[in-house]
Tab-separated table of C-alpha atoms in Angstrom:
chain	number	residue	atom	x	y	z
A	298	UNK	CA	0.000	0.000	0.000
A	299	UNK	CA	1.471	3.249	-1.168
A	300	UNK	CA	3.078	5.652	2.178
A	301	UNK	CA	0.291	8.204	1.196
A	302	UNK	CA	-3.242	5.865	0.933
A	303	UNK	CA	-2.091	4.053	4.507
A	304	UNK	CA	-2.244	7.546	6.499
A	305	UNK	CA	-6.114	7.356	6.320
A	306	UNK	CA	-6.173	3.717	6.869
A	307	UNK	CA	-4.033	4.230	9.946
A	308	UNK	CA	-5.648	6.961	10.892
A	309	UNK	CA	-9.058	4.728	10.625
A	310	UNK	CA	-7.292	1.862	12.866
A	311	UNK	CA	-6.629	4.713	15.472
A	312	UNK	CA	-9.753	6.142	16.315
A	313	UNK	CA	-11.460	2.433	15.584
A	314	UNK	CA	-9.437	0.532	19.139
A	315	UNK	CA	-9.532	4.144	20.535
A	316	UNK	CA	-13.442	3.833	20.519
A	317	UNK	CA	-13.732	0.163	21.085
A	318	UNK	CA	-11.424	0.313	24.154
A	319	UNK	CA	-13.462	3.234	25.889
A	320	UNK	CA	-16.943	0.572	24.816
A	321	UNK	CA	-15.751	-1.906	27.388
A	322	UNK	CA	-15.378	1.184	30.241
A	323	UNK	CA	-18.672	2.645	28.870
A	324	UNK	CA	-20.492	-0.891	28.829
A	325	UNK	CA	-19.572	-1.198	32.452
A	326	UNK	CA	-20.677	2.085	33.530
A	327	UNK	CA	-24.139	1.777	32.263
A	328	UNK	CA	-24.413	-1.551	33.459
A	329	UNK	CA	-25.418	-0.290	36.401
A	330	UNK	CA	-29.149	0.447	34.894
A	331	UNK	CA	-29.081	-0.887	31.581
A	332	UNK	CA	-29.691	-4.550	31.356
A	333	UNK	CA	-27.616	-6.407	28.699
A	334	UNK	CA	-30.850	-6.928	26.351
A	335	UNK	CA	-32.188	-3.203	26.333
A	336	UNK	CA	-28.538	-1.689	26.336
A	337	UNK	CA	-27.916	-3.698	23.129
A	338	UNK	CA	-30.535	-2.295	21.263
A	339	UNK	CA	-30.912	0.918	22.875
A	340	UNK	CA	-26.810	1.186	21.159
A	341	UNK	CA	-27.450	-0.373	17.966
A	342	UNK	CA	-31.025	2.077	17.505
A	343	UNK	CA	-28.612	5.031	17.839
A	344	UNK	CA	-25.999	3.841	15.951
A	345	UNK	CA	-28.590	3.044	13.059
A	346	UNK	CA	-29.750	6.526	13.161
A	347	UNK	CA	-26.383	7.950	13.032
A	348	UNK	CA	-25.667	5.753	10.138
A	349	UNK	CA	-28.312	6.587	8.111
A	350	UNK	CA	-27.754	10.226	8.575
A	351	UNK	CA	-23.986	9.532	7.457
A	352	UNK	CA	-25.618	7.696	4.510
A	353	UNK	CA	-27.880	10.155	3.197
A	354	UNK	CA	-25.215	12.817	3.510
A	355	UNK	CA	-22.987	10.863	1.585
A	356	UNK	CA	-25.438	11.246	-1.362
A	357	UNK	CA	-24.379	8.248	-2.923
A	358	UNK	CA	-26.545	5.731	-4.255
A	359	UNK	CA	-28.230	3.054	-2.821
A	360	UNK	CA	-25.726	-0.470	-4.302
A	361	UNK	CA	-28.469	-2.635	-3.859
A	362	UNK	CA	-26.725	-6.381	-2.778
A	363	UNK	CA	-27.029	-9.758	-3.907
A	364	UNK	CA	-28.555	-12.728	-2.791
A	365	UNK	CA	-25.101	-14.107	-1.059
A	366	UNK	CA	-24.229	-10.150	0.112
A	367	UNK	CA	-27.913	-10.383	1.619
A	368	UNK	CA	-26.794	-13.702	3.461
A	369	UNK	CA	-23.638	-12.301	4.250
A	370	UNK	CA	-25.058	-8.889	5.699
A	371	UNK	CA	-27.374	-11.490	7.872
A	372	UNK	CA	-24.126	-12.964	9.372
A	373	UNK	CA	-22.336	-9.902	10.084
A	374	UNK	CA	-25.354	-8.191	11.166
A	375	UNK	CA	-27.133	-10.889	13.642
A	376	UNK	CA	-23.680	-12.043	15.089
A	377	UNK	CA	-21.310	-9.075	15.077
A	378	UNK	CA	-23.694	-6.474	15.981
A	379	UNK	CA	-26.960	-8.512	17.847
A	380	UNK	CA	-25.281	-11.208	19.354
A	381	UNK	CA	-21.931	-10.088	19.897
A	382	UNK	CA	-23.431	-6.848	21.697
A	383	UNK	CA	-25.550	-8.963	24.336
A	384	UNK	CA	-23.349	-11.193	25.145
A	385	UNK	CA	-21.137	-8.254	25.801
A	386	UNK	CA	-22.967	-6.416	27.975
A	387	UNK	CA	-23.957	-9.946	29.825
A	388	UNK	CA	-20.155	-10.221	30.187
A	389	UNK	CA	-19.532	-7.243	31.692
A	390	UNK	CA	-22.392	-7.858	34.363
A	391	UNK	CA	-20.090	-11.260	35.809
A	392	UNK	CA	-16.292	-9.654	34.839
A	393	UNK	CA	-14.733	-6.641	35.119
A	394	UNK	CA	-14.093	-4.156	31.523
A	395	UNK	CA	-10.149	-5.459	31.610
A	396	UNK	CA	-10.880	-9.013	31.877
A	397	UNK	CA	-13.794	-8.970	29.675
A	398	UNK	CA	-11.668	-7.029	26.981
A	399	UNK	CA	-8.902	-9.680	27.528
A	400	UNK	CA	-11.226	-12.857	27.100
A	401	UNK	CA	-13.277	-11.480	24.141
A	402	UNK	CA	-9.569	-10.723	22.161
A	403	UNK	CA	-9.363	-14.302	21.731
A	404	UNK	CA	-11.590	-12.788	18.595
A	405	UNK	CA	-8.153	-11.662	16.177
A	406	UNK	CA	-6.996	-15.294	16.475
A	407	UNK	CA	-10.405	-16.737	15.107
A	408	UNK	CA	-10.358	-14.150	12.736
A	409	UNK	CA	-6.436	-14.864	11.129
A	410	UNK	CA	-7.587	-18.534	11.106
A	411	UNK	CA	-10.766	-18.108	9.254
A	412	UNK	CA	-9.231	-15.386	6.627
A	413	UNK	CA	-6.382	-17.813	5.967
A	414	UNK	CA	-8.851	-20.588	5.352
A	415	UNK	CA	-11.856	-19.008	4.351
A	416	UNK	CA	-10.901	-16.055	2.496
A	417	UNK	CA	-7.120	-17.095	1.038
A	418	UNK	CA	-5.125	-14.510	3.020
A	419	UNK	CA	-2.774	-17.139	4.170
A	420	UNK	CA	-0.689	-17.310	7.390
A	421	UNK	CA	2.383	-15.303	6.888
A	422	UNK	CA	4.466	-16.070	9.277
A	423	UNK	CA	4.993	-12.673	10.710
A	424	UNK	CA	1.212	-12.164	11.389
A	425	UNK	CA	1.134	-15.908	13.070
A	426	UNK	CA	4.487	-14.768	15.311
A	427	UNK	CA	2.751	-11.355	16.174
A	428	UNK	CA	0.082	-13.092	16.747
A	429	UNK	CA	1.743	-15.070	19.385
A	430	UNK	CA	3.299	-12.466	20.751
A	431	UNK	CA	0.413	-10.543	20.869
A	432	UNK	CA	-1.539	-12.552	22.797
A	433	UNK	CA	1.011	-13.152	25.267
A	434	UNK	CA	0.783	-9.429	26.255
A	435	UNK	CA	-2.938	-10.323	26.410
A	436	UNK	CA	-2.533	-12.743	28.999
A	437	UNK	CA	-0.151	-10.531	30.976
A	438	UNK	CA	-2.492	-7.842	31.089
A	439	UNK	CA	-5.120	-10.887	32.366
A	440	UNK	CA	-2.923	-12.537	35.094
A	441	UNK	CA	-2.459	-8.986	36.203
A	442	UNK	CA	-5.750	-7.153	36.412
A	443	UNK	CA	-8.025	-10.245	37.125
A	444	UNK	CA	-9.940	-10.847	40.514
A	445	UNK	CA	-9.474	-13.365	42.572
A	446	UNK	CA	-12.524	-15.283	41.415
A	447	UNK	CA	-13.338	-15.776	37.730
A	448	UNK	CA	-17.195	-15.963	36.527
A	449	UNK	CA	-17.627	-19.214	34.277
A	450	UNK	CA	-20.596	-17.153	32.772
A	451	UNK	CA	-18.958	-14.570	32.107
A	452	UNK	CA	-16.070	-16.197	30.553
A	453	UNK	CA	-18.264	-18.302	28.223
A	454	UNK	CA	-20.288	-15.088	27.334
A	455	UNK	CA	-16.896	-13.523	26.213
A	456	UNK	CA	-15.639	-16.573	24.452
A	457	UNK	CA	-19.645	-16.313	22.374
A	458	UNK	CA	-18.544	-12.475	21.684
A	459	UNK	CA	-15.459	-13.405	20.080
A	460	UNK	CA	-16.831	-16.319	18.040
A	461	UNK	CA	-19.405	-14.118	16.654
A	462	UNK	CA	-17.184	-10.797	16.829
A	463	UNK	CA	-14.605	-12.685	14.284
A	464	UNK	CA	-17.198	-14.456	12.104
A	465	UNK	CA	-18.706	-11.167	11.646
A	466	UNK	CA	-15.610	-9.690	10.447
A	467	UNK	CA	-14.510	-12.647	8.159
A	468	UNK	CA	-18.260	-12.055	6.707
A	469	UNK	CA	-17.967	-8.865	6.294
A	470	UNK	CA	-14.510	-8.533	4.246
A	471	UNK	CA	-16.421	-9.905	0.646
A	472	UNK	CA	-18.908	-7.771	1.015
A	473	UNK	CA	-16.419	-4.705	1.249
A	474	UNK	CA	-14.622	-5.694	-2.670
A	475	UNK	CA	-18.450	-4.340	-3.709
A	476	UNK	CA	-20.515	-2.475	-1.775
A	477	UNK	CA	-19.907	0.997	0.138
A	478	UNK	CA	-18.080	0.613	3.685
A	479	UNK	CA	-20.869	3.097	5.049
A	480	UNK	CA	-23.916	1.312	3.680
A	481	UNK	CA	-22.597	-2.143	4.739
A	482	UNK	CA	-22.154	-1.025	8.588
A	483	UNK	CA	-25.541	1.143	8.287
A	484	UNK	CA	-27.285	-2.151	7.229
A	485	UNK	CA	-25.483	-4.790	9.617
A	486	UNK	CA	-26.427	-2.136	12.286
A	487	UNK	CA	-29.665	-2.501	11.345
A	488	UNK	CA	-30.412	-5.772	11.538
A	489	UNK	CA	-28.205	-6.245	14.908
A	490	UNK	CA	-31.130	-3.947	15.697
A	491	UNK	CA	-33.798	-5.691	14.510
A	492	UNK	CA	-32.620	-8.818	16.283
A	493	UNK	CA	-33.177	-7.052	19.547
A	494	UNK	CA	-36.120	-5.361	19.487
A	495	UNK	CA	-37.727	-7.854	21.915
A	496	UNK	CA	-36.225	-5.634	24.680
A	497	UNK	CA	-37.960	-2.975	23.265
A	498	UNK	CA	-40.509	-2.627	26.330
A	499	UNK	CA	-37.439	-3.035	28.529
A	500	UNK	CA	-35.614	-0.582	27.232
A	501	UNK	CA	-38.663	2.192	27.815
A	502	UNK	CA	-39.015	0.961	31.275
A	503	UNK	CA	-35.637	1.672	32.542
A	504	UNK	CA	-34.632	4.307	30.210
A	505	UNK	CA	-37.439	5.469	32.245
A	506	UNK	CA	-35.484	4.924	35.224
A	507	UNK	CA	-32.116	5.801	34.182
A	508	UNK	CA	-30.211	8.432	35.649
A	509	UNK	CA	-29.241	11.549	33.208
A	510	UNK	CA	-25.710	10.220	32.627
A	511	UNK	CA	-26.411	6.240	31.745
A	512	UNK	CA	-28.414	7.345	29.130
A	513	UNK	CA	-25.960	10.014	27.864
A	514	UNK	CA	-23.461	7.025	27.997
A	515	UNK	CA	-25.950	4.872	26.284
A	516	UNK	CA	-25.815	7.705	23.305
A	517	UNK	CA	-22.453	7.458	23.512
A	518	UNK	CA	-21.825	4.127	22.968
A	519	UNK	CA	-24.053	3.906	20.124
A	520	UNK	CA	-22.690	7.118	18.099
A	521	UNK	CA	-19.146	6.312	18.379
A	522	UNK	CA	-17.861	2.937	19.553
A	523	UNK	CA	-20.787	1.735	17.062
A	524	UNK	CA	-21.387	3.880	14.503
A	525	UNK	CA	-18.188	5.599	13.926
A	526	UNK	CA	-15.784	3.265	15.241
A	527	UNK	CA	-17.575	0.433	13.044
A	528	UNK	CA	-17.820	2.960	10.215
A	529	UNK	CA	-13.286	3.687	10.476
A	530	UNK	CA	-13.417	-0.281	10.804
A	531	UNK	CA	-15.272	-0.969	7.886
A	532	UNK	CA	-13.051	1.653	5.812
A	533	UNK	CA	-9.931	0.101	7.112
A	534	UNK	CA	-11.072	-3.618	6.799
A	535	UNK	CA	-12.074	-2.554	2.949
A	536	UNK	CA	-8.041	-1.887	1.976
A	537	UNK	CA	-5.717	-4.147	4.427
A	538	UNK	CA	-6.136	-8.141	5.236
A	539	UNK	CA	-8.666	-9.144	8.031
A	540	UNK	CA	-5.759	-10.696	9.730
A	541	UNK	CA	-3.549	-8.273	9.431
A	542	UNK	CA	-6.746	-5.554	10.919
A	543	UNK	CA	-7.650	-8.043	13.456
A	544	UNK	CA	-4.652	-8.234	15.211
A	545	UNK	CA	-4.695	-4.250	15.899
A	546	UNK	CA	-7.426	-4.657	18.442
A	547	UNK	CA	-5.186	-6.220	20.586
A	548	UNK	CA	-4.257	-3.086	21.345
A	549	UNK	CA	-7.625	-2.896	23.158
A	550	UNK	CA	-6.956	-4.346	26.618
A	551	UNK	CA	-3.438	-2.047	27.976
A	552	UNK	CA	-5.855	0.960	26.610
A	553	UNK	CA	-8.770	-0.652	28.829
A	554	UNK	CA	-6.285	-0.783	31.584
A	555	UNK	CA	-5.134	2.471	31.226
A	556	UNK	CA	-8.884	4.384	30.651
A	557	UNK	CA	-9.594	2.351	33.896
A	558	UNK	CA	-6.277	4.010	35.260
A	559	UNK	CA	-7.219	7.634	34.150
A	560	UNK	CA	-11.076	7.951	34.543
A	561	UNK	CA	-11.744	5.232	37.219
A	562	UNK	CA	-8.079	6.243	39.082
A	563	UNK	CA	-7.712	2.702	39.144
A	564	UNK	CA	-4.122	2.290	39.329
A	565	UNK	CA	-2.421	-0.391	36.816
A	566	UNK	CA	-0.253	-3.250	38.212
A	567	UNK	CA	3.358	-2.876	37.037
A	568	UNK	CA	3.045	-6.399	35.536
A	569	UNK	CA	0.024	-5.114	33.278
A	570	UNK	CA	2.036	-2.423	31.836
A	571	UNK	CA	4.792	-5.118	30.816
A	572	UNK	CA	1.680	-6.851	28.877
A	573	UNK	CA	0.485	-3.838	27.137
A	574	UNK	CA	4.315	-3.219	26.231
A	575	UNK	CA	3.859	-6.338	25.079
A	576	UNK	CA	0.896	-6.342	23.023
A	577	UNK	CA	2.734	-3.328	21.313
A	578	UNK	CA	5.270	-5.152	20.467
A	579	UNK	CA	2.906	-8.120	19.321
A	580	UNK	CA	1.137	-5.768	16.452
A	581	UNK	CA	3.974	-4.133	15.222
A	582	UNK	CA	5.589	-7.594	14.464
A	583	UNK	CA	2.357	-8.540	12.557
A	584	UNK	CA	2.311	-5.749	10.305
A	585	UNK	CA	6.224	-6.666	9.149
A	586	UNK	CA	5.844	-8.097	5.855
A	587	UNK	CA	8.427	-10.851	3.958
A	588	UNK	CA	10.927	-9.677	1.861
A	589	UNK	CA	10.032	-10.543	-1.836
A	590	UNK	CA	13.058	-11.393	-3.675
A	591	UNK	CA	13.268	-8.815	-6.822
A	592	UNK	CA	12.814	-10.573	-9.924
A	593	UNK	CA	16.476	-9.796	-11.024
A	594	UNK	CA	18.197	-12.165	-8.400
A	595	UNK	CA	16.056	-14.890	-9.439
A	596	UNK	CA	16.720	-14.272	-13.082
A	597	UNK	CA	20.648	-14.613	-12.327
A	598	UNK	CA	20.423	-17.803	-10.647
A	599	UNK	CA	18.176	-19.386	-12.643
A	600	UNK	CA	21.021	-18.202	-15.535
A	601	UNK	CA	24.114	-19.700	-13.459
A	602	UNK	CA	21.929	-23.048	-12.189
A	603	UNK	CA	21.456	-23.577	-16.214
């Protein structure tokens, strides 16, 4: 990718983990009042809103998708966005944002194995080694921040966000090579919304209830860890490998650690700092590419083996 066309991109993968990181603080915060079920779709109905009033700014035309895109949207939609999101916010009422954030990036691993299979990306050995690596900062962060008791619920609730957090993505990168980043996310949002509207009542109810700043937070979370962060994502996802994009949300837990650190004064142990060093370390070995030998070299020795 030319120097010049991978600013945006990076500048996309920036504000994307920026936005997911501050979810899992956000998530945890409105906890409080929000159940899991009415949170969900209280996020995804602003985040469709938003969406749609990115789309129709845009002024671009409606690319209307195909019977596979239409099956496609279904998987990326009902898993990434509905079922991802409630199990999410079910997580977060059993584990703390740092140990939820933790378990649920099992998600880039699923992902590089399911692009290498499913999509023909491969597994260049750099990605598998930051991979590793990356995941090893992961755990760091995990033996470091994690209570001395460990939900099962709440770890198998993480373990269902990842599964459907990576097939989502894997689904999503075809669908990218023809239609409009925006209008993909606008309709996956959508139907993530559509899946939970049986917390509809719910979500009146203790809206109702809520205090002024869980349902500012609940606005939050569904303007810009959903519908912007999703939208950078979706942009990013459309010009770089799903492996490759994946494994730059491992930068998600050391920046849930340190959010928890600046807003909750929760002070980090010195053992989760080595892990998000780590994790650092981890992505920027992934995005090393092989050498390719120049075309001269092999010339000349296919010349002197004749």
């Amino acid at each position: 990718m030319p120097r010049r066309a991978a600013v945006p991109v990076l500048a996309a993968v920036v504000v994307t983990v920026l936005a997911w990181a501050s979810a899992f603080v956000g998530i945890r915060a409105v906890g409080a009042e929000l159940s899991p079920g009415p949170l969900a779709l209280g996020r995804l109905l602003v985040g469709t809103a938003v969406l749609g009033l990115l789309l129709a700014g845009a002024g671009r035309p409606w690319v209307a998708p195909t019977r596979p895109e239409w099956g496609l949207l279904a998987v990326c939609g009902v898993g990434w966005f509905g079922v991802y999101n409630l199990a999410l916010n079910a997580a977060e009422q059993h584990l703390d944002a740092g140990t939820t954030a933790m378990l649920v990036n099992v998600g880039p691993i699923l992902i590089a194995v399911l692009a290498g299979l499913w999509l023909g990306e491969g597994f260049p050995r750099w990605l598998v080694a930051g991979l590793a690596v990356a995941f090893a900062g992961v755990l760091l962060i995990g033996t470091a921040t994690r209570g001395a008791e460990i939900d099962g619920l709440g770890v198998v609730l993480c373990l269902v966000a990842a599964i459907t957090y990576a097939a989502g993505v894997v689904a999503q990168k075809p669908l990218l090579r023809r239609l409009p980043p925006l209008q993909v996310t606008a309709t996956a949002c959508a139907v993530g919304a559509l899946c939970c509207l049986p917390w509809a009542g719910s979500l009146v109810a203790e809206l109702g209830a809520a205090s002024p700043g869980s349902v500012v937070g609940l606005v939050y979370l569904g303007a810009v860890p959903t519908a912007l962060a999703f939208s950078t994502w979706a942009y990013a996802l459309a010009r770089t490998d799903a492996g490759r994009l994946g494994v730059t949300t491992y930068l998600v837990p050391p920046l849930v650690v340190l959010m928890g650190w600046l807003l909750l004064d929760e002070v980090p142990p010195a053992l989760a700092v080595v892990g998000g060093a780590v994790c650092l370390a981890g992505v920027a070995l992934s995005r090393r590419r092989s050498r390719v030998r120049p075309p001269v070299a092999v010339v000349q020795e296919a010349g002197s083996a004749a």
